[in-house]
C-alpha atoms as an extended CHARMM CRD file, in Angstrom:
* protein
*
       221  EXT
         1         1  UNK       CA            -29.2920000000      -18.8170000000      -10.4770000000  PROA      1               0.0000000000
         2         2  UNK       CA            -26.7520000000      -19.7660000000      -13.1600000000  PROA      2               0.0000000000
         3         3  UNK       CA            -28.9120000000      -21.3470000000      -15.7550000000  PROA      3               0.0000000000
         4         4  UNK       CA            -30.8740000000      -19.6530000000      -18.6650000000  PROA      4               0.0000000000
         5         5  UNK       CA            -34.6970000000      -19.7770000000      -18.9380000000  PROA      5               0.0000000000
         6         6  UNK       CA            -36.0310000000      -19.4310000000      -22.3750000000  PROA      6               0.0000000000
         7         7  UNK       CA            -39.7970000000      -19.4050000000      -23.0730000000  PROA      7               0.0000000000
         8         8  UNK       CA            -41.9200000000      -19.7800000000      -26.3340000000  PROA      8               0.0000000000
         9         9  UNK       CA            -45.2550000000      -18.0720000000      -26.5130000000  PROA      9               0.0000000000
        10        10  UNK       CA            -47.7320000000      -17.5000000000      -29.1640000000  PROA      10              0.0000000000
        11        11  UNK       CA            -51.4050000000      -18.3000000000      -30.0000000000  PROA      11              0.0000000000
        12        12  UNK       CA            -52.1560000000      -22.0320000000      -30.7640000000  PROA      12              0.0000000000
        13        13  UNK       CA            -51.1300000000      -22.9130000000      -34.2570000000  PROA      13              0.0000000000
        14        14  UNK       CA            -48.2450000000      -20.4580000000      -34.2650000000  PROA      14              0.0000000000
        15        15  UNK       CA            -45.5090000000      -23.2380000000      -34.2810000000  PROA      15              0.0000000000
        16        16  UNK       CA            -44.0410000000      -23.0120000000      -30.7080000000  PROA      16              0.0000000000
        17        17  UNK       CA            -43.4490000000      -26.7300000000      -30.3900000000  PROA      17              0.0000000000
        18        18  UNK       CA            -41.5870000000      -26.8000000000      -33.8620000000  PROA      18              0.0000000000
        19        19  UNK       CA            -39.4800000000      -23.9010000000      -33.0960000000  PROA      19              0.0000000000
        20        20  UNK       CA            -38.6550000000      -25.1700000000      -29.5010000000  PROA      20              0.0000000000
        21        21  UNK       CA            -37.3030000000      -28.2940000000      -30.9270000000  PROA      21              0.0000000000
        22        22  UNK       CA            -35.3080000000      -26.6060000000      -33.5510000000  PROA      22              0.0000000000
        23        23  UNK       CA            -33.6350000000      -24.5920000000      -30.8230000000  PROA      23              0.0000000000
        24        24  UNK       CA            -33.0510000000      -27.7990000000      -28.7370000000  PROA      24              0.0000000000
        25        25  UNK       CA            -31.2560000000      -29.2660000000      -31.6150000000  PROA      25              0.0000000000
        26        26  UNK       CA            -29.0930000000      -26.1780000000      -32.0780000000  PROA      26              0.0000000000
        27        27  UNK       CA            -28.0800000000      -26.2100000000      -28.4710000000  PROA      27              0.0000000000
        28        28  UNK       CA            -27.1020000000      -29.8920000000      -28.2540000000  PROA      28              0.0000000000
        29        29  UNK       CA            -23.8910000000      -28.6280000000      -30.1220000000  PROA      29              0.0000000000
        30        30  UNK       CA            -22.9390000000      -27.0490000000      -26.9350000000  PROA      30              0.0000000000
        31        31  UNK       CA            -21.0850000000      -29.6730000000      -24.9800000000  PROA      31              0.0000000000
        32        32  UNK       CA            -20.8420000000      -29.8470000000      -21.3310000000  PROA      32              0.0000000000
        33        33  UNK       CA            -24.1670000000      -28.0700000000      -20.6510000000  PROA      33              0.0000000000
        34        34  UNK       CA            -27.5940000000      -29.7990000000      -19.9600000000  PROA      34              0.0000000000
        35        35  UNK       CA            -30.7500000000      -28.5380000000      -21.8090000000  PROA      35              0.0000000000
        36        36  UNK       CA            -34.1050000000      -29.2770000000      -20.1960000000  PROA      36              0.0000000000
        37        37  UNK       CA            -37.0260000000      -29.2800000000      -22.6930000000  PROA      37              0.0000000000
        38        38  UNK       CA            -40.5470000000      -28.8480000000      -20.6790000000  PROA      38              0.0000000000
        39        39  UNK       CA            -44.1040000000      -27.5640000000      -21.2810000000  PROA      39              0.0000000000
        40        40  UNK       CA            -46.6740000000      -25.6200000000      -19.3090000000  PROA      40              0.0000000000
        41        41  UNK       CA            -49.2130000000      -26.3950000000      -18.0180000000  PROA      41              0.0000000000
        42        42  UNK       CA            -47.5780000000      -29.7370000000      -17.2640000000  PROA      42              0.0000000000
        43        43  UNK       CA            -44.0280000000      -30.6910000000      -16.7860000000  PROA      43              0.0000000000
        44        44  UNK       CA            -44.8750000000      -32.3200000000      -13.4510000000  PROA      44              0.0000000000
        45        45  UNK       CA            -47.3060000000      -35.1080000000      -12.3160000000  PROA      45              0.0000000000
        46        46  UNK       CA            -49.4550000000      -32.5020000000      -10.6170000000  PROA      46              0.0000000000
        47        47  UNK       CA            -49.1880000000      -29.9790000000      -13.7190000000  PROA      47              0.0000000000
        48        48  UNK       CA            -50.2580000000      -32.6300000000      -16.2490000000  PROA      48              0.0000000000
        49        49  UNK       CA            -53.4440000000      -33.5650000000      -14.1410000000  PROA      49              0.0000000000
        50        50  UNK       CA            -54.4750000000      -29.9120000000      -14.1300000000  PROA      50              0.0000000000
        51        51  UNK       CA            -53.6120000000      -29.7070000000      -17.8290000000  PROA      51              0.0000000000
        52        52  UNK       CA            -56.0970000000      -32.4020000000      -18.6320000000  PROA      52              0.0000000000
        53        53  UNK       CA            -58.7670000000      -30.5420000000      -16.7020000000  PROA      53              0.0000000000
        54        54  UNK       CA            -58.0200000000      -27.3260000000      -18.2320000000  PROA      54              0.0000000000
        55        55  UNK       CA            -57.9720000000      -28.6670000000      -21.9610000000  PROA      55              0.0000000000
        56        56  UNK       CA            -60.7690000000      -31.2660000000      -21.5770000000  PROA      56              0.0000000000
        57        57  UNK       CA            -63.6200000000      -30.1960000000      -23.9580000000  PROA      57              0.0000000000
        58        58  UNK       CA            -66.2180000000      -31.6100000000      -21.6410000000  PROA      58              0.0000000000
        59        59  UNK       CA            -65.3210000000      -28.5900000000      -19.2300000000  PROA      59              0.0000000000
        60        60  UNK       CA            -67.0810000000      -25.9610000000      -21.3090000000  PROA      60              0.0000000000
        61        61  UNK       CA            -68.7080000000      -24.5120000000      -18.2070000000  PROA      61              0.0000000000
        62        62  UNK       CA            -65.2040000000      -23.4670000000      -16.7780000000  PROA      62              0.0000000000
        63        63  UNK       CA            -65.0580000000      -19.7280000000      -15.8090000000  PROA      63              0.0000000000
        64        64  UNK       CA            -62.2150000000      -17.5320000000      -16.7480000000  PROA      64              0.0000000000
        65        65  UNK       CA            -61.4980000000      -17.1910000000      -13.0930000000  PROA      65              0.0000000000
        66        66  UNK       CA            -61.2550000000      -20.8620000000      -12.4910000000  PROA      66              0.0000000000
        67        67  UNK       CA            -59.1170000000      -21.2720000000      -15.6400000000  PROA      67              0.0000000000
        68        68  UNK       CA            -56.7640000000      -18.5600000000      -14.4350000000  PROA      68              0.0000000000
        69        69  UNK       CA            -56.3790000000      -20.0650000000      -10.9840000000  PROA      69              0.0000000000
        70        70  UNK       CA            -55.8760000000      -23.5740000000      -12.4040000000  PROA      70              0.0000000000
        71        71  UNK       CA            -53.0700000000      -22.4050000000      -14.4770000000  PROA      71              0.0000000000
        72        72  UNK       CA            -51.3380000000      -20.4600000000      -11.7290000000  PROA      72              0.0000000000
        73        73  UNK       CA            -51.6230000000      -23.5330000000       -9.5640000000  PROA      73              0.0000000000
        74        74  UNK       CA            -49.9960000000      -25.7580000000      -12.1830000000  PROA      74              0.0000000000
        75        75  UNK       CA            -47.3900000000      -22.9520000000      -12.7980000000  PROA      75              0.0000000000
        76        76  UNK       CA            -46.5160000000      -22.8820000000       -8.9460000000  PROA      76              0.0000000000
        77        77  UNK       CA            -45.6400000000      -26.6150000000       -9.0040000000  PROA      77              0.0000000000
        78        78  UNK       CA            -43.7480000000      -26.2420000000      -12.3960000000  PROA      78              0.0000000000
        79        79  UNK       CA            -41.6940000000      -23.3370000000      -11.1660000000  PROA      79              0.0000000000
        80        80  UNK       CA            -40.7870000000      -24.9890000000       -7.7970000000  PROA      80              0.0000000000
        81        81  UNK       CA            -40.2610000000      -28.5790000000       -8.9920000000  PROA      81              0.0000000000
        82        82  UNK       CA            -38.8260000000      -28.0880000000      -12.5220000000  PROA      82              0.0000000000
        83        83  UNK       CA            -37.5510000000      -24.6060000000      -13.3420000000  PROA      83              0.0000000000
        84        84  UNK       CA            -35.8780000000      -23.3660000000      -10.4240000000  PROA      84              0.0000000000
        85        85  UNK       CA            -33.8290000000      -26.5110000000       -9.6620000000  PROA      85              0.0000000000
        86        86  UNK       CA            -32.8300000000      -26.7750000000      -13.2640000000  PROA      86              0.0000000000
        87        87  UNK       CA            -31.6030000000      -23.2620000000      -13.2570000000  PROA      87              0.0000000000
        88        88  UNK       CA            -29.8290000000      -23.7950000000       -9.8880000000  PROA      88              0.0000000000
        89        89  UNK       CA            -28.0440000000      -26.6900000000      -11.8110000000  PROA      89              0.0000000000
        90        90  UNK       CA            -26.9180000000      -24.4450000000      -14.4410000000  PROA      90              0.0000000000
        91        91  UNK       CA            -29.0820000000      -25.8490000000      -17.1890000000  PROA      91              0.0000000000
        92        92  UNK       CA            -30.8080000000      -24.1740000000      -20.1130000000  PROA      92              0.0000000000
        93        93  UNK       CA            -34.5720000000      -24.5140000000      -19.5480000000  PROA      93              0.0000000000
        94        94  UNK       CA            -36.7140000000      -24.3650000000      -22.7100000000  PROA      94              0.0000000000
        95        95  UNK       CA            -40.5190000000      -24.1450000000      -21.9780000000  PROA      95              0.0000000000
        96        96  UNK       CA            -43.4850000000      -24.1680000000      -24.2560000000  PROA      96              0.0000000000
        97        97  UNK       CA            -45.5430000000      -21.4640000000      -22.5070000000  PROA      97              0.0000000000
        98        98  UNK       CA            -45.0340000000      -19.6670000000      -19.0460000000  PROA      98              0.0000000000
        99        99  UNK       CA            -46.7550000000      -16.6400000000      -17.2020000000  PROA      99              0.0000000000
       100       100  UNK       CA            -47.3740000000      -14.5820000000      -20.3420000000  PROA      100             0.0000000000
       101       101  UNK       CA            -49.8750000000      -17.1350000000      -21.4790000000  PROA      101             0.0000000000
       102       102  UNK       CA            -52.1310000000      -16.4490000000      -18.7420000000  PROA      102             0.0000000000
       103       103  UNK       CA            -51.8190000000      -12.5160000000      -19.3360000000  PROA      103             0.0000000000
       104       104  UNK       CA            -52.6480000000      -13.0980000000      -23.0200000000  PROA      104             0.0000000000
       105       105  UNK       CA            -55.2050000000      -15.8400000000      -22.7000000000  PROA      105             0.0000000000
       106       106  UNK       CA            -56.9990000000      -15.0280000000      -19.4370000000  PROA      106             0.0000000000
       107       107  UNK       CA            -56.2160000000      -11.3640000000      -19.4940000000  PROA      107             0.0000000000
       108       108  UNK       CA            -56.7000000000      -10.1540000000      -22.9820000000  PROA      108             0.0000000000
       109       109  UNK       CA            -58.8100000000      -13.1970000000      -24.1790000000  PROA      109             0.0000000000
       110       110  UNK       CA            -61.1690000000      -13.4480000000      -21.2490000000  PROA      110             0.0000000000
       111       111  UNK       CA            -61.0890000000       -9.9130000000      -20.1980000000  PROA      111             0.0000000000
       112       112  UNK       CA            -59.6430000000      -10.6510000000      -16.5260000000  PROA      112             0.0000000000
       113       113  UNK       CA            -57.8010000000       -7.7020000000      -14.8850000000  PROA      113             0.0000000000
       114       114  UNK       CA            -54.1260000000       -7.9060000000      -15.7770000000  PROA      114             0.0000000000
       115       115  UNK       CA            -53.0470000000       -6.6700000000      -12.4540000000  PROA      115             0.0000000000
       116       116  UNK       CA            -54.9080000000       -9.1970000000      -10.5550000000  PROA      116             0.0000000000
       117       117  UNK       CA            -53.3660000000      -12.2080000000      -12.8200000000  PROA      117             0.0000000000
       118       118  UNK       CA            -49.9040000000      -10.5690000000      -12.2030000000  PROA      118             0.0000000000
       119       119  UNK       CA            -50.6280000000      -10.7950000000       -8.2740000000  PROA      119             0.0000000000
       120       120  UNK       CA            -51.6690000000      -14.5280000000       -8.4040000000  PROA      120             0.0000000000
       121       121  UNK       CA            -48.8070000000      -15.4260000000      -10.7520000000  PROA      121             0.0000000000
       122       122  UNK       CA            -46.2010000000      -13.5870000000       -8.5440000000  PROA      122             0.0000000000
       123       123  UNK       CA            -47.2730000000      -15.6800000000       -5.8040000000  PROA      123             0.0000000000
       124       124  UNK       CA            -47.0970000000      -18.8400000000       -7.9590000000  PROA      124             0.0000000000
       125       125  UNK       CA            -43.6610000000      -18.1930000000       -9.4920000000  PROA      125             0.0000000000
       126       126  UNK       CA            -42.0640000000      -16.0690000000       -6.6960000000  PROA      126             0.0000000000
       127       127  UNK       CA            -41.3850000000      -13.3840000000       -9.2560000000  PROA      127             0.0000000000
       128       128  UNK       CA            -39.3950000000      -15.6700000000      -11.7040000000  PROA      128             0.0000000000
       129       129  UNK       CA            -39.0950000000      -14.1460000000      -15.1510000000  PROA      129             0.0000000000
       130       130  UNK       CA            -37.5680000000      -15.6800000000      -18.3870000000  PROA      130             0.0000000000
       131       131  UNK       CA            -34.3420000000      -14.5120000000      -19.6640000000  PROA      131             0.0000000000
       132       132  UNK       CA            -35.8350000000      -14.4350000000      -23.0480000000  PROA      132             0.0000000000
       133       133  UNK       CA            -39.4070000000      -15.0350000000      -24.3600000000  PROA      133             0.0000000000
       134       134  UNK       CA            -39.5560000000      -15.9150000000      -28.0650000000  PROA      134             0.0000000000
       135       135  UNK       CA            -43.0880000000      -14.8620000000      -29.5460000000  PROA      135             0.0000000000
       136       136  UNK       CA            -44.1760000000      -16.6710000000      -32.4350000000  PROA      136             0.0000000000
       137       137  UNK       CA            -46.6130000000      -14.2090000000      -34.0570000000  PROA      137             0.0000000000
       138       138  UNK       CA            -48.9630000000      -15.4180000000      -36.7410000000  PROA      138             0.0000000000
       139       139  UNK       CA            -52.3040000000      -14.0910000000      -38.2350000000  PROA      139             0.0000000000
       140       140  UNK       CA            -55.1890000000      -15.9760000000      -36.5120000000  PROA      140             0.0000000000
       141       141  UNK       CA            -56.5670000000      -17.1380000000      -39.9130000000  PROA      141             0.0000000000
       142       142  UNK       CA            -53.2640000000      -18.8510000000      -40.6220000000  PROA      142             0.0000000000
       143       143  UNK       CA            -53.0160000000      -20.2480000000      -37.1310000000  PROA      143             0.0000000000
       144       144  UNK       CA            -56.3710000000      -21.7650000000      -37.1440000000  PROA      144             0.0000000000
       145       145  UNK       CA            -55.9350000000      -23.3350000000      -40.7790000000  PROA      145             0.0000000000
       146       146  UNK       CA            -52.8530000000      -25.1660000000      -39.1160000000  PROA      146             0.0000000000
       147       147  UNK       CA            -54.8900000000      -26.6630000000      -36.3730000000  PROA      147             0.0000000000
       148       148  UNK       CA            -56.3040000000      -30.2040000000      -36.8640000000  PROA      148             0.0000000000
       149       149  UNK       CA            -60.1280000000      -29.6370000000      -36.5020000000  PROA      149             0.0000000000
       150       150  UNK       CA            -60.6090000000      -33.1460000000      -35.0930000000  PROA      150             0.0000000000
       151       151  UNK       CA            -58.0710000000      -32.8540000000      -32.4600000000  PROA      151             0.0000000000
       152       152  UNK       CA            -58.8810000000      -29.2550000000      -31.0600000000  PROA      152             0.0000000000
       153       153  UNK       CA            -58.8210000000      -28.9100000000      -27.1820000000  PROA      153             0.0000000000
       154       154  UNK       CA            -61.0960000000      -26.7280000000      -25.0840000000  PROA      154             0.0000000000
       155       155  UNK       CA            -59.0990000000      -23.5020000000      -25.6540000000  PROA      155             0.0000000000
       156       156  UNK       CA            -58.2960000000      -24.2620000000      -29.3740000000  PROA      156             0.0000000000
       157       157  UNK       CA            -62.2420000000      -24.3640000000      -30.0260000000  PROA      157             0.0000000000
       158       158  UNK       CA            -62.4710000000      -20.7670000000      -29.0400000000  PROA      158             0.0000000000
       159       159  UNK       CA            -63.6560000000      -18.2270000000      -31.8410000000  PROA      159             0.0000000000
       160       160  UNK       CA            -61.5640000000      -16.0090000000      -34.0810000000  PROA      160             0.0000000000
       161       161  UNK       CA            -62.2850000000      -13.1140000000      -32.1310000000  PROA      161             0.0000000000
       162       162  UNK       CA            -60.9620000000      -14.5710000000      -28.9670000000  PROA      162             0.0000000000
       163       163  UNK       CA            -57.6650000000      -15.4260000000      -30.7290000000  PROA      163             0.0000000000
       164       164  UNK       CA            -57.5430000000      -11.8470000000      -32.3470000000  PROA      164             0.0000000000
       165       165  UNK       CA            -57.5840000000      -10.4550000000      -28.7570000000  PROA      165             0.0000000000
       166       166  UNK       CA            -54.9830000000      -13.0100000000      -27.5970000000  PROA      166             0.0000000000
       167       167  UNK       CA            -52.6750000000      -12.2130000000      -30.3300000000  PROA      167             0.0000000000
       168       168  UNK       CA            -53.1940000000       -8.3870000000      -29.7670000000  PROA      168             0.0000000000
       169       169  UNK       CA            -52.3240000000       -8.9270000000      -25.9470000000  PROA      169             0.0000000000
       170       170  UNK       CA            -49.0850000000      -10.8480000000      -26.8450000000  PROA      170             0.0000000000
       171       171  UNK       CA            -47.9640000000       -8.0870000000      -29.1380000000  PROA      171             0.0000000000
       172       172  UNK       CA            -48.7730000000       -5.3860000000      -26.4750000000  PROA      172             0.0000000000
       173       173  UNK       CA            -46.7550000000       -7.3230000000      -23.7340000000  PROA      173             0.0000000000
       174       174  UNK       CA            -43.7830000000       -7.7190000000      -26.0870000000  PROA      174             0.0000000000
       175       175  UNK       CA            -43.9060000000       -4.0850000000      -27.0870000000  PROA      175             0.0000000000
       176       176  UNK       CA            -43.8520000000       -3.0750000000      -23.4650000000  PROA      176             0.0000000000
       177       177  UNK       CA            -40.7540000000       -5.0710000000      -22.5620000000  PROA      177             0.0000000000
       178       178  UNK       CA            -38.6800000000       -5.5500000000      -25.8930000000  PROA      178             0.0000000000
       179       179  UNK       CA            -35.3450000000       -6.2920000000      -23.8740000000  PROA      179             0.0000000000
       180       180  UNK       CA            -36.9940000000       -9.7380000000      -22.8270000000  PROA      180             0.0000000000
       181       181  UNK       CA            -38.9090000000      -10.4400000000      -26.0440000000  PROA      181             0.0000000000
       182       182  UNK       CA            -38.0340000000      -11.5650000000      -29.5540000000  PROA      182             0.0000000000
       183       183  UNK       CA            -40.9770000000      -11.2150000000      -31.9550000000  PROA      183             0.0000000000
       184       184  UNK       CA            -40.7480000000      -13.8970000000      -34.7910000000  PROA      184             0.0000000000
       185       185  UNK       CA            -42.8190000000      -13.6890000000      -37.8580000000  PROA      185             0.0000000000
       186       186  UNK       CA            -44.1530000000      -17.0210000000      -37.9010000000  PROA      186             0.0000000000
       187       187  UNK       CA            -45.4580000000      -16.6710000000      -41.6030000000  PROA      187             0.0000000000
       188       188  UNK       CA            -41.9260000000      -17.3410000000      -42.6740000000  PROA      188             0.0000000000
       189       189  UNK       CA            -40.4740000000      -20.6100000000      -43.4890000000  PROA      189             0.0000000000
       190       190  UNK       CA            -39.7630000000      -22.7380000000      -40.3530000000  PROA      190             0.0000000000
       191       191  UNK       CA            -35.8160000000      -22.6460000000      -41.0540000000  PROA      191             0.0000000000
       192       192  UNK       CA            -35.7660000000      -18.8810000000      -41.3840000000  PROA      192             0.0000000000
       193       193  UNK       CA            -37.6520000000      -18.6150000000      -38.0000000000  PROA      193             0.0000000000
       194       194  UNK       CA            -35.2380000000      -20.9000000000      -36.4570000000  PROA      194             0.0000000000
       195       195  UNK       CA            -32.0780000000      -19.1740000000      -37.7460000000  PROA      195             0.0000000000
       196       196  UNK       CA            -33.4130000000      -15.8670000000      -36.4220000000  PROA      196             0.0000000000
       197       197  UNK       CA            -34.1400000000      -17.4900000000      -33.0290000000  PROA      197             0.0000000000
       198       198  UNK       CA            -30.7720000000      -19.1140000000      -32.7590000000  PROA      198             0.0000000000
       199       199  UNK       CA            -29.0170000000      -15.8080000000      -33.5780000000  PROA      199             0.0000000000
       200       200  UNK       CA            -30.7250000000      -14.0540000000      -30.5890000000  PROA      200             0.0000000000
       201       201  UNK       CA            -30.1360000000      -17.0310000000      -28.1900000000  PROA      201             0.0000000000
       202       202  UNK       CA            -26.5420000000      -17.5080000000      -29.3450000000  PROA      202             0.0000000000
       203       203  UNK       CA            -26.0030000000      -13.6360000000      -28.4050000000  PROA      203             0.0000000000
       204       204  UNK       CA            -27.6580000000      -14.1040000000      -25.0780000000  PROA      204             0.0000000000
       205       205  UNK       CA            -25.4770000000      -16.9760000000      -24.1830000000  PROA      205             0.0000000000
       206       206  UNK       CA            -22.2450000000      -15.2750000000      -25.3210000000  PROA      206             0.0000000000
       207       207  UNK       CA            -23.0230000000      -12.7110000000      -22.7140000000  PROA      207             0.0000000000
       208       208  UNK       CA            -23.0920000000      -15.2030000000      -19.8530000000  PROA      208             0.0000000000
       209       209  UNK       CA            -19.8260000000      -15.9850000000      -18.2780000000  PROA      209             0.0000000000
       210       210  UNK       CA            -21.1490000000      -19.7050000000      -17.8510000000  PROA      210             0.0000000000
       211       211  UNK       CA            -21.8920000000      -20.1920000000      -21.4290000000  PROA      211             0.0000000000
       212       212  UNK       CA            -19.6620000000      -17.7060000000      -23.3650000000  PROA      212             0.0000000000
       213       213  UNK       CA            -16.9180000000      -20.1850000000      -23.9810000000  PROA      213             0.0000000000
       214       214  UNK       CA            -18.9470000000      -23.0750000000      -25.0850000000  PROA      214             0.0000000000
       215       215  UNK       CA            -18.2020000000      -24.7710000000      -28.3170000000  PROA      215             0.0000000000
       216       216  UNK       CA            -20.9580000000      -24.1810000000      -30.9090000000  PROA      216             0.0000000000
       217       217  UNK       CA            -21.4250000000      -20.4590000000      -29.8600000000  PROA      217             0.0000000000
       218       218  UNK       CA            -19.1310000000      -18.9530000000      -32.2720000000  PROA      218             0.0000000000
       219       219  UNK       CA            -20.6500000000      -20.4860000000      -35.3150000000  PROA      219             0.0000000000
       220       220  UNK       CA            -24.1270000000      -20.4420000000      -36.9400000000  PROA      220             0.0000000000
       221       221  UNK       CA            -27.0900000000      -22.9820000000      -36.6740000000  PROA      221             0.0000000000
């Protein structure tokens, strides 16, 4: 595949959507290459339908296993319908969440076995991995303070202990695979975070023959 797959991860409230938008804007300076912005679960008609079920506050009885399998189902459709075709076209794909969300939330958060989750999601993705995962790391108290209490979805209504486990899980995943992760201290100003992300992404693209000579890669953000 000739494209580049970049994923943003982190607990709810960490600022993934904001930083993805900053990176998208920076990448627009690269002429002659398309950038696809998407999210997971979602990104497809089927995925968005599954997303509604997963995040509906009325589904409080949902088990961790059901949750994990629904995420994997949406991810399978997302990978086949959106990500792989875009990468085959040579596009830069920016996704708000991917596989590691399931490992962090359903694995560390819900206590499901990581090796089982990896097996299910290998089937769902065919083993596809991001070229870079940007982890926006933020203390749970700060993340919760950023959430709108009147608009929290089913997962956002989980307790502090749940999000502490998820955060620790993300950091453990990142420390085990530093070559594919960039950990960003999301307590810093948004512009500072964006500059750090752009520096890493620019270096990644410069190492790719397809993107190395693109206008905009030699300068800053």
